[in-house]
PDB file of C-alpha atoms in Angstrom:
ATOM      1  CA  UNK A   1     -74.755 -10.542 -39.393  1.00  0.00           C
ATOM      2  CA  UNK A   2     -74.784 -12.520 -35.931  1.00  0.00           C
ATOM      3  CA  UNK A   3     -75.904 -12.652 -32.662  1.00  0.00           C
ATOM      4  CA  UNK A   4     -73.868 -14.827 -29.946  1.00  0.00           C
ATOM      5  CA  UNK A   5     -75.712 -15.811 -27.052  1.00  0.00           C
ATOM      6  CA  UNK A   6     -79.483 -15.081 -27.590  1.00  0.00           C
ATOM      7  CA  UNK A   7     -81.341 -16.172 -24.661  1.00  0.00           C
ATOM      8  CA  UNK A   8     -80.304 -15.505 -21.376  1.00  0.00           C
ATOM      9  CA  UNK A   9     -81.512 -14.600 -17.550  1.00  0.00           C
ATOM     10  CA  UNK A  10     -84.061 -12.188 -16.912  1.00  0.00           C
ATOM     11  CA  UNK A  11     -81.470 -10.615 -13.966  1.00  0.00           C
ATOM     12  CA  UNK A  12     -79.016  -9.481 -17.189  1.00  0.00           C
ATOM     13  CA  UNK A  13     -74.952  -9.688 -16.710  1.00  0.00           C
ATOM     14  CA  UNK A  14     -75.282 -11.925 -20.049  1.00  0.00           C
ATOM     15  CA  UNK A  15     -72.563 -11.147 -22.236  1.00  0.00           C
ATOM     16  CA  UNK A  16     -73.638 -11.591 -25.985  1.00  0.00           C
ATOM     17  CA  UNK A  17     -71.640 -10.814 -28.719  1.00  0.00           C
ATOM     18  CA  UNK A  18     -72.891  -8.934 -31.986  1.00  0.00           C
ATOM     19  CA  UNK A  19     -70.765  -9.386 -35.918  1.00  0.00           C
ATOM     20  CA  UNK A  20     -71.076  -7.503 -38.554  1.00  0.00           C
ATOM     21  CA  UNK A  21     -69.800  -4.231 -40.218  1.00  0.00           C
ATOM     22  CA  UNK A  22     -69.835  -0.411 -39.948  1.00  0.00           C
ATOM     23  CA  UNK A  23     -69.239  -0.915 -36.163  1.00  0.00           C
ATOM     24  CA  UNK A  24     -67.055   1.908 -34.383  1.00  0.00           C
ATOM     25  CA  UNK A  25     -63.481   0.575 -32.808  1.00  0.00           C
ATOM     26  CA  UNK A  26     -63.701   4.116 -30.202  1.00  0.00           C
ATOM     27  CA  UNK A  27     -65.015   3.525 -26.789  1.00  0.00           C
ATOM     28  CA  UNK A  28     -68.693   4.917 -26.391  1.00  0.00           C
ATOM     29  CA  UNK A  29     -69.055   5.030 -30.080  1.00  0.00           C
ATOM     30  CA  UNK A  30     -71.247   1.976 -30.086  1.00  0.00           C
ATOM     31  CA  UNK A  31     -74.512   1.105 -28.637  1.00  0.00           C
ATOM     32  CA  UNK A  32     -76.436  -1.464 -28.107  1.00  0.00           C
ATOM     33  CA  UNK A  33     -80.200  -1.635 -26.845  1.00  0.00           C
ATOM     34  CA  UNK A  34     -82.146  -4.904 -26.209  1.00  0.00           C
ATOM     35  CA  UNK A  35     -85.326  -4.267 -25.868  1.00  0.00           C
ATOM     36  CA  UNK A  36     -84.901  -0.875 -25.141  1.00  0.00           C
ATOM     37  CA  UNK A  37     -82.578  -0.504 -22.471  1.00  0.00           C
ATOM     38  CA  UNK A  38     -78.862  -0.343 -23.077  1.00  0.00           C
ATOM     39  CA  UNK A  39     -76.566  -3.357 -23.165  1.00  0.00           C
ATOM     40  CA  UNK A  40     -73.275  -2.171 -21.461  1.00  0.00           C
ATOM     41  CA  UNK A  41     -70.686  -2.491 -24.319  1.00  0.00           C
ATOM     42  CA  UNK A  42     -67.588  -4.291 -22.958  1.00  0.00           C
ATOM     43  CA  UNK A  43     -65.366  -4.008 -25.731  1.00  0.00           C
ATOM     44  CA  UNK A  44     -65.955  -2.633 -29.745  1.00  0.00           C
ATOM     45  CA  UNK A  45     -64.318  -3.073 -32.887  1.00  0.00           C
ATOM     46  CA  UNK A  46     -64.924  -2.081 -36.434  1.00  0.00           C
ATOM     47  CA  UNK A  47     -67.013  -6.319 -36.791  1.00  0.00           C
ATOM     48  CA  UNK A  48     -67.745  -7.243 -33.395  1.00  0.00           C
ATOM     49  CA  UNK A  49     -69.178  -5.627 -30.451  1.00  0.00           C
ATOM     50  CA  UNK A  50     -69.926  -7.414 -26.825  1.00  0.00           C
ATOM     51  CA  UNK A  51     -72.407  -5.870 -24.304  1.00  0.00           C
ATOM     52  CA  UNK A  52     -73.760  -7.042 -20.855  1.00  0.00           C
ATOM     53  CA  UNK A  53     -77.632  -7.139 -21.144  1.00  0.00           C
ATOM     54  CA  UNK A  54     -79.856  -5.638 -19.315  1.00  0.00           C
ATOM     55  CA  UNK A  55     -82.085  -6.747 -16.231  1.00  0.00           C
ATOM     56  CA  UNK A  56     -85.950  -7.323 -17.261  1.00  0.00           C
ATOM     57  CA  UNK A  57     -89.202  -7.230 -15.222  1.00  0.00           C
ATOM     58  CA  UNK A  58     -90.309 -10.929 -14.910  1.00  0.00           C
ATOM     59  CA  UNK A  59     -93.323 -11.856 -17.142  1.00  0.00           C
ATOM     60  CA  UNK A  60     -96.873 -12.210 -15.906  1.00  0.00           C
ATOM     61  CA  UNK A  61     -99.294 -14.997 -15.611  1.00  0.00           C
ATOM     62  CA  UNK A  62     -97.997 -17.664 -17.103  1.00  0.00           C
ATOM     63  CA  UNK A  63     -95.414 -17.039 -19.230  1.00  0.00           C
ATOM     64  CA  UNK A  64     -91.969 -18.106 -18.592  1.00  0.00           C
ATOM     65  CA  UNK A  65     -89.843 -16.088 -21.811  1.00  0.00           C
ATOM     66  CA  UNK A  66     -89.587 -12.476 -22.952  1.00  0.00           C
ATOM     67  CA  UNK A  67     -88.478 -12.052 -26.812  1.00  0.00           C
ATOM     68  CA  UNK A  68     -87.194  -8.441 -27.265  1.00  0.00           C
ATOM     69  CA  UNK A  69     -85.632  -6.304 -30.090  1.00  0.00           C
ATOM     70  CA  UNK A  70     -82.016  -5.778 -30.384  1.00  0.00           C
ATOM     71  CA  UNK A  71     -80.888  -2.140 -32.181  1.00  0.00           C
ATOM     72  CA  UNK A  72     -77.692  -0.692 -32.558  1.00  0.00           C
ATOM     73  CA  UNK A  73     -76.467   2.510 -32.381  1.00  0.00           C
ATOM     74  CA  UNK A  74     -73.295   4.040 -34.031  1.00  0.00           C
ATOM     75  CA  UNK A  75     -71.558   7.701 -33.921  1.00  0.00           C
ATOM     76  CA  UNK A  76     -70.748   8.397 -36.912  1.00  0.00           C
ATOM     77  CA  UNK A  77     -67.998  11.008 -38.058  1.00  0.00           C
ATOM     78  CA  UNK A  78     -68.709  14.384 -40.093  1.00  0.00           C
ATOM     79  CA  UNK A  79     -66.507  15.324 -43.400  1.00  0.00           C
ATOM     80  CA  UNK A  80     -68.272  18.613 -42.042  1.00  0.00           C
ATOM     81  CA  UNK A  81     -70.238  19.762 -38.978  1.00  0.00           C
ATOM     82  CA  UNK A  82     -70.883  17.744 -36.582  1.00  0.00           C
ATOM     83  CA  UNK A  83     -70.485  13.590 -35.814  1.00  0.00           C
ATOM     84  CA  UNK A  84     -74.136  12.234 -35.406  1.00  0.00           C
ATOM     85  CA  UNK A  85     -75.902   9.305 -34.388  1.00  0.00           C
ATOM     86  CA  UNK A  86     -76.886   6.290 -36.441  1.00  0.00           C
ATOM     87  CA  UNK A  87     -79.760   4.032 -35.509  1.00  0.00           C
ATOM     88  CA  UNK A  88     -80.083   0.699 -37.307  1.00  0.00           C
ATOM     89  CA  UNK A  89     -82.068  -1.860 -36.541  1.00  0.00           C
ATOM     90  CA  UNK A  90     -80.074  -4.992 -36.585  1.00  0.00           C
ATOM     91  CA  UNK A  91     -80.769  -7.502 -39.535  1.00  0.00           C
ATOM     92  CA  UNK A  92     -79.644 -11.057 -39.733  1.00  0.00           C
ATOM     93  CA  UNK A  93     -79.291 -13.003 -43.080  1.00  0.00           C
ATOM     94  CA  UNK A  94     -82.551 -15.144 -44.698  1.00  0.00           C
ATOM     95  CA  UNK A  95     -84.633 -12.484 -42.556  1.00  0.00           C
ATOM     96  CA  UNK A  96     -84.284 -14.106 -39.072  1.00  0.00           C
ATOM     97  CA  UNK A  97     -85.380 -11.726 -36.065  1.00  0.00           C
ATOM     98  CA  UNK A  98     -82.802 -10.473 -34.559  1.00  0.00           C
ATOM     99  CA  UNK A  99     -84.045 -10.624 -30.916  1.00  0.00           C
ATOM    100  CA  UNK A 100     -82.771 -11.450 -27.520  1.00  0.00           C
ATOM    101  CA  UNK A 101     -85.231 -13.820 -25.416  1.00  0.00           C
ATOM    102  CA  UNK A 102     -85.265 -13.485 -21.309  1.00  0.00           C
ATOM    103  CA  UNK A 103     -85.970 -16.727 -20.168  1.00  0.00           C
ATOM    104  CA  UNK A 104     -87.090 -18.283 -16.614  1.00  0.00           C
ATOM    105  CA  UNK A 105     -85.518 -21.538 -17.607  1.00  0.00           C
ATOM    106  CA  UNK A 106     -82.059 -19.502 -17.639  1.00  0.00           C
ATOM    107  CA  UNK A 107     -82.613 -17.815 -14.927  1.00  0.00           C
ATOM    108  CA  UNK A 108     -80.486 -18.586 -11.674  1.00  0.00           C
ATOM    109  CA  UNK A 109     -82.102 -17.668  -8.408  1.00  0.00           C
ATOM    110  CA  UNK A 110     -80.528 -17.088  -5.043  1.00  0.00           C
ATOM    111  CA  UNK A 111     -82.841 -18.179  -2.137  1.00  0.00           C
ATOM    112  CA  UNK A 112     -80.174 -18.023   1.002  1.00  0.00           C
ATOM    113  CA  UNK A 113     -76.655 -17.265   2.383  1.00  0.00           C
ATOM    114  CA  UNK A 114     -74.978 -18.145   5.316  1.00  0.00           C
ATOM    115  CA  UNK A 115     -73.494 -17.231   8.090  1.00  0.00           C
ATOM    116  CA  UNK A 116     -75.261 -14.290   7.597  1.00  0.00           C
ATOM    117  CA  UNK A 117     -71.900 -12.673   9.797  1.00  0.00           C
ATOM    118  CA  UNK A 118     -68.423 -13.484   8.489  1.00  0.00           C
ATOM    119  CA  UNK A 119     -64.877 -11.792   8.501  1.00  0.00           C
ATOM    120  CA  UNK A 120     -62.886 -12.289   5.656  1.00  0.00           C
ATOM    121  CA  UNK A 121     -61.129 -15.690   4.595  1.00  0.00           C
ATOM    122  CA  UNK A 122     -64.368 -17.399   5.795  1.00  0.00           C
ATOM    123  CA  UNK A 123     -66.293 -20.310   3.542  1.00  0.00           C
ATOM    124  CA  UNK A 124     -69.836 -18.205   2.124  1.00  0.00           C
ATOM    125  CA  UNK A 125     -72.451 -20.719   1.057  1.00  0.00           C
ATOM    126  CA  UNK A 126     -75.357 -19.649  -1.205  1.00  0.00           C
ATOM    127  CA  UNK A 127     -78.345 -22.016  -1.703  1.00  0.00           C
ATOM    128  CA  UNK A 128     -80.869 -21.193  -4.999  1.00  0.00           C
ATOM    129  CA  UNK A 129     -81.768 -23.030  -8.061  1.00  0.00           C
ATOM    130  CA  UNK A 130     -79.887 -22.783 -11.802  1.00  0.00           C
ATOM    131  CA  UNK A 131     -76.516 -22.530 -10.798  1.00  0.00           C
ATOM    132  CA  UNK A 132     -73.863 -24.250 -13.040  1.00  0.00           C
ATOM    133  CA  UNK A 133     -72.610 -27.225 -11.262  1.00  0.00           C
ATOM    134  CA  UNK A 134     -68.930 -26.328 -12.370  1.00  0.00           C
ATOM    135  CA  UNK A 135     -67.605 -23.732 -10.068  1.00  0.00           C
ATOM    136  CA  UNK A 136     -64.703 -22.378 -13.119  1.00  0.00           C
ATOM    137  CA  UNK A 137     -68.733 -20.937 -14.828  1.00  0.00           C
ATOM    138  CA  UNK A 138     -69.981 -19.495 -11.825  1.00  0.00           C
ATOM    139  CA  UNK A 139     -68.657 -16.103 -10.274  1.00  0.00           C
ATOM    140  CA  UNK A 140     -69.730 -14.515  -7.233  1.00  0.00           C
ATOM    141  CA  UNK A 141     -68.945 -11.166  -5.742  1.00  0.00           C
ATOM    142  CA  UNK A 142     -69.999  -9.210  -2.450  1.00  0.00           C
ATOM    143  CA  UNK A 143     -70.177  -5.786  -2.188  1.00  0.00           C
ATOM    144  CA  UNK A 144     -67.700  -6.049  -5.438  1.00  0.00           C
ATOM    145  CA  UNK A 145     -65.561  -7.858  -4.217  1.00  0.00           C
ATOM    146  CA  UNK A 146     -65.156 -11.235  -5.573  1.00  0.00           C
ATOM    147  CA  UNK A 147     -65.623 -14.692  -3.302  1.00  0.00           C
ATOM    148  CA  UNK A 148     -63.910 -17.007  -5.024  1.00  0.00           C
ATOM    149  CA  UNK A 149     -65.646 -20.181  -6.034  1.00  0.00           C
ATOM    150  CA  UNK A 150     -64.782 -23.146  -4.753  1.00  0.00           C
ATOM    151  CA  UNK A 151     -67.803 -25.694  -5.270  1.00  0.00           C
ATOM    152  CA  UNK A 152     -71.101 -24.928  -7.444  1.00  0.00           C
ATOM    153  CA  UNK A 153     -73.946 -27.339  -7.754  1.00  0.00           C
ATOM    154  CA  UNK A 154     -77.240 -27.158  -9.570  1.00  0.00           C
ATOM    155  CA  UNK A 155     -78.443 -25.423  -6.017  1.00  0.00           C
ATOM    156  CA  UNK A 156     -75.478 -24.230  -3.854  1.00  0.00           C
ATOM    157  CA  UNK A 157     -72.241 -22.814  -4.436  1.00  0.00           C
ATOM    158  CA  UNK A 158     -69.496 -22.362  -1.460  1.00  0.00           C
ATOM    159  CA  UNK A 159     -66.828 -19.738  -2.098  1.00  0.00           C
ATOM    160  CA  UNK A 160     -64.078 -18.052  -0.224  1.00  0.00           C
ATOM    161  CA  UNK A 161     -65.265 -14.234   1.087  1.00  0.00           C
ATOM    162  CA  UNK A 162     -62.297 -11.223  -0.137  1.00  0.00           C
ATOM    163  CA  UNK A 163     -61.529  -8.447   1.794  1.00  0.00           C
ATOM    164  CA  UNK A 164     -64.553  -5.888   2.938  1.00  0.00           C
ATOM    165  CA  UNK A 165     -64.556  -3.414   5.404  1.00  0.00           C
ATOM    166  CA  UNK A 166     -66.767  -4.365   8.118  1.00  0.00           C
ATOM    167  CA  UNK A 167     -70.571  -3.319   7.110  1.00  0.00           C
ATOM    168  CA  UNK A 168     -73.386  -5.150   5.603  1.00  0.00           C
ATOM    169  CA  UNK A 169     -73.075  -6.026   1.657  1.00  0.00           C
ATOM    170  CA  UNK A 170     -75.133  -7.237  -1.262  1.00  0.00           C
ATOM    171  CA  UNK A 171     -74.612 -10.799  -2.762  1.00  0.00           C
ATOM    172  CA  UNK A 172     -74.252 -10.983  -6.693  1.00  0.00           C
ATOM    173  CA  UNK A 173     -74.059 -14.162  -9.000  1.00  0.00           C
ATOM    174  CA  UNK A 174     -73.273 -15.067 -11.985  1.00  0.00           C
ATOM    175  CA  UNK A 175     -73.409 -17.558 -14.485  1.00  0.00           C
ATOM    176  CA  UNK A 176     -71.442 -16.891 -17.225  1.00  0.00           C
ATOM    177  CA  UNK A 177     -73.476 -18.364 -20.812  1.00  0.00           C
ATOM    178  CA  UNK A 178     -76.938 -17.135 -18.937  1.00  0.00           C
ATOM    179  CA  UNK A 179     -76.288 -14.222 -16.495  1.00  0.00           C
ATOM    180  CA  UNK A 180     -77.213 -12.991 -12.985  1.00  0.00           C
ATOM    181  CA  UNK A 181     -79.073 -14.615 -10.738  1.00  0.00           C
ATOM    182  CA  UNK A 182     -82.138 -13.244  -8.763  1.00  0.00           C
ATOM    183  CA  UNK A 183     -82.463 -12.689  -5.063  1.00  0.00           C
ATOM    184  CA  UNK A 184     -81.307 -10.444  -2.905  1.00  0.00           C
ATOM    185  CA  UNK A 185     -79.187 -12.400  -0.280  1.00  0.00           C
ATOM    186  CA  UNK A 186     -76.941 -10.052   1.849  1.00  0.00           C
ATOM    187  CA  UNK A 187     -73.524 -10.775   3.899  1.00  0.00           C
ATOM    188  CA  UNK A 188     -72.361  -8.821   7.330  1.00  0.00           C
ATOM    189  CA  UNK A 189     -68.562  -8.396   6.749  1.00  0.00           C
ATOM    190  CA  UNK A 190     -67.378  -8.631  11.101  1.00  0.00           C
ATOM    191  CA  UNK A 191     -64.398  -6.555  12.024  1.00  0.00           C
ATOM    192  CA  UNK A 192     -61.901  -8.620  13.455  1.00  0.00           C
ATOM    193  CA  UNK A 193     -58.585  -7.919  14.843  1.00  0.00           C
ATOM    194  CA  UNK A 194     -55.541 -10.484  13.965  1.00  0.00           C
ATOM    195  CA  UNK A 195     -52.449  -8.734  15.069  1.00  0.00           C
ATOM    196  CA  UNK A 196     -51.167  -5.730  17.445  1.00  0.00           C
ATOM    197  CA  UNK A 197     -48.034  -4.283  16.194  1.00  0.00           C
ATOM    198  CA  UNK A 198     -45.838  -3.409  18.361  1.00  0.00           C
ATOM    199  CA  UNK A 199     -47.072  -4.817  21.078  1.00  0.00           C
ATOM    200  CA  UNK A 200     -45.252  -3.625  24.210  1.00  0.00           C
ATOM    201  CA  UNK A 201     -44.012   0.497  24.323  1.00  0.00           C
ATOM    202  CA  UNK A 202     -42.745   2.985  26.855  1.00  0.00           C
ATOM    203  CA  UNK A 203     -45.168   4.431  30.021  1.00  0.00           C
ATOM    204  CA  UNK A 204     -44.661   7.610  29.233  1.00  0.00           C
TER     205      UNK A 204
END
C-alpha cells in the first residue's frame, strides 16, 4: 500500500521500506526486485518488509534519473503438495506507479582517500561530492570494518580506521536516506608493532 524511500543512489545500500498485506514474517520468504534485480530483504513481517536496493548502471547521454519497477515475491504455503512462489506486482492506492527512481542528484561520489597507508587508530579522510554534512547520517567501512565518523561535510568526511590485518582494502560509504556512494577509493592497512611481551627471557 506504500513505498518508503523512493528515490535513491544509483550505487544501492538504500534501505526502503514496503507496507501492505499478505507479506511472509519467515526469513527468505519474501522478495523484493527493483527493477529486476533483488533488493536484499533486511527484515519481514506479515505488513512491512525493508530491503537494501540494488546498484544500477549509470544512465547515458544526458539523463541524470532511472525510474524502475518494484515487484514482490512471496512463498506461499501448500494445504497440499508443495509451497510455491507468488509474484505480484506491487500496486499503490489511486493507481500511482509503484517505482523506485535512481537518481544522480542522490548519488554520493568518492573522488579520494588519504594517507593512502595507515595502521589502525589513524584519522582516514575521504574527499567526493553528496555526502551528508552530519557525520551521525554518514557510515563508512573498510574492508568491513567500520571507520567511525567523526566529521562529514557536503565533500569530505574524516573518520577513525578499526582494526584490519595489514593488506590493501576497499573503501565503502554510505549515506543513510540515499545510499552508497561511487568510487572506488582503496586504504593500505600497515602492520605495526606496539608491544613485545615479555620482553627479556633466558639464553638458553
Amino acid at each position: 500500500s506504500a513505498i518508503a524511500g523512493t528515490a535513491g543512489s544509483f550505487g544501492g545500500g538504500h534501505l526502503v521500506a514496503l507496507t501492505g498485506t499478505g507479506f511472509s514474517r519467515l526469513q527468505g520468504h519474501t522478495k523484493v526486485f527493483v527493477g529486476g534485480a533483488p533488493c536484499i530483504v533486511n527484515s519481514s513481517s506479515v505488513t512491512r518488509v525493508e530491503c537494501f536496493t540494488p546498484a544500477r548502471v549509470l544512465p547515458v547521454g544526458n539523463a541524470t534519473n532511472t525510474t524502475v519497477a518494484v515487484n514482490v515475491s512471496v512463498l506461499q504455503e501448500a494445504a497440499v503438495g508443495e509451497a510455491s512462489w507468488q509474484s505480484e506486482r506491487c500496486e499503490l492506492p489511486q493507481s500511482q506507479a509503484c517505482v523506485y527512481t535512481y537518481s544522480l542528484a542522490l548519488t554520493p561520489r568518492v573522488v579520494g582517500s588519504f594517507p593512502p597507508v595507515a595502521v589502525s587508530g589513524s584519522l582516514l579522510n575521504l574527499t567526493g561530492s553528496g555526502f551528508v554534512p552530519d557525520a551521525a547520517q554518514m557510515r563508512v567501512s573498510v574492508g568491513g570494518v567500520p571507520c567511525g565518523v567523526l566529521q562529514s561535510t557536503p565533500s569530505q568526511l574524516t573518520c577513525t580506521l578499526g582494526d584490519n590485518a595489514a593488506g590493501s582494502y576497499p573503501v565503502t560509504v554510505t549515506a543513510l536516506g540515499v545510499g552508497r556512494a561511487l568510487g572506488n577509493a582503496t586504504v593500505t592497512h600497515d602492520l605495526a608493532i606496539s608491544t613485545l611481551t615479555p620482553s627479556h627471557g633466558s639464553w638458553a
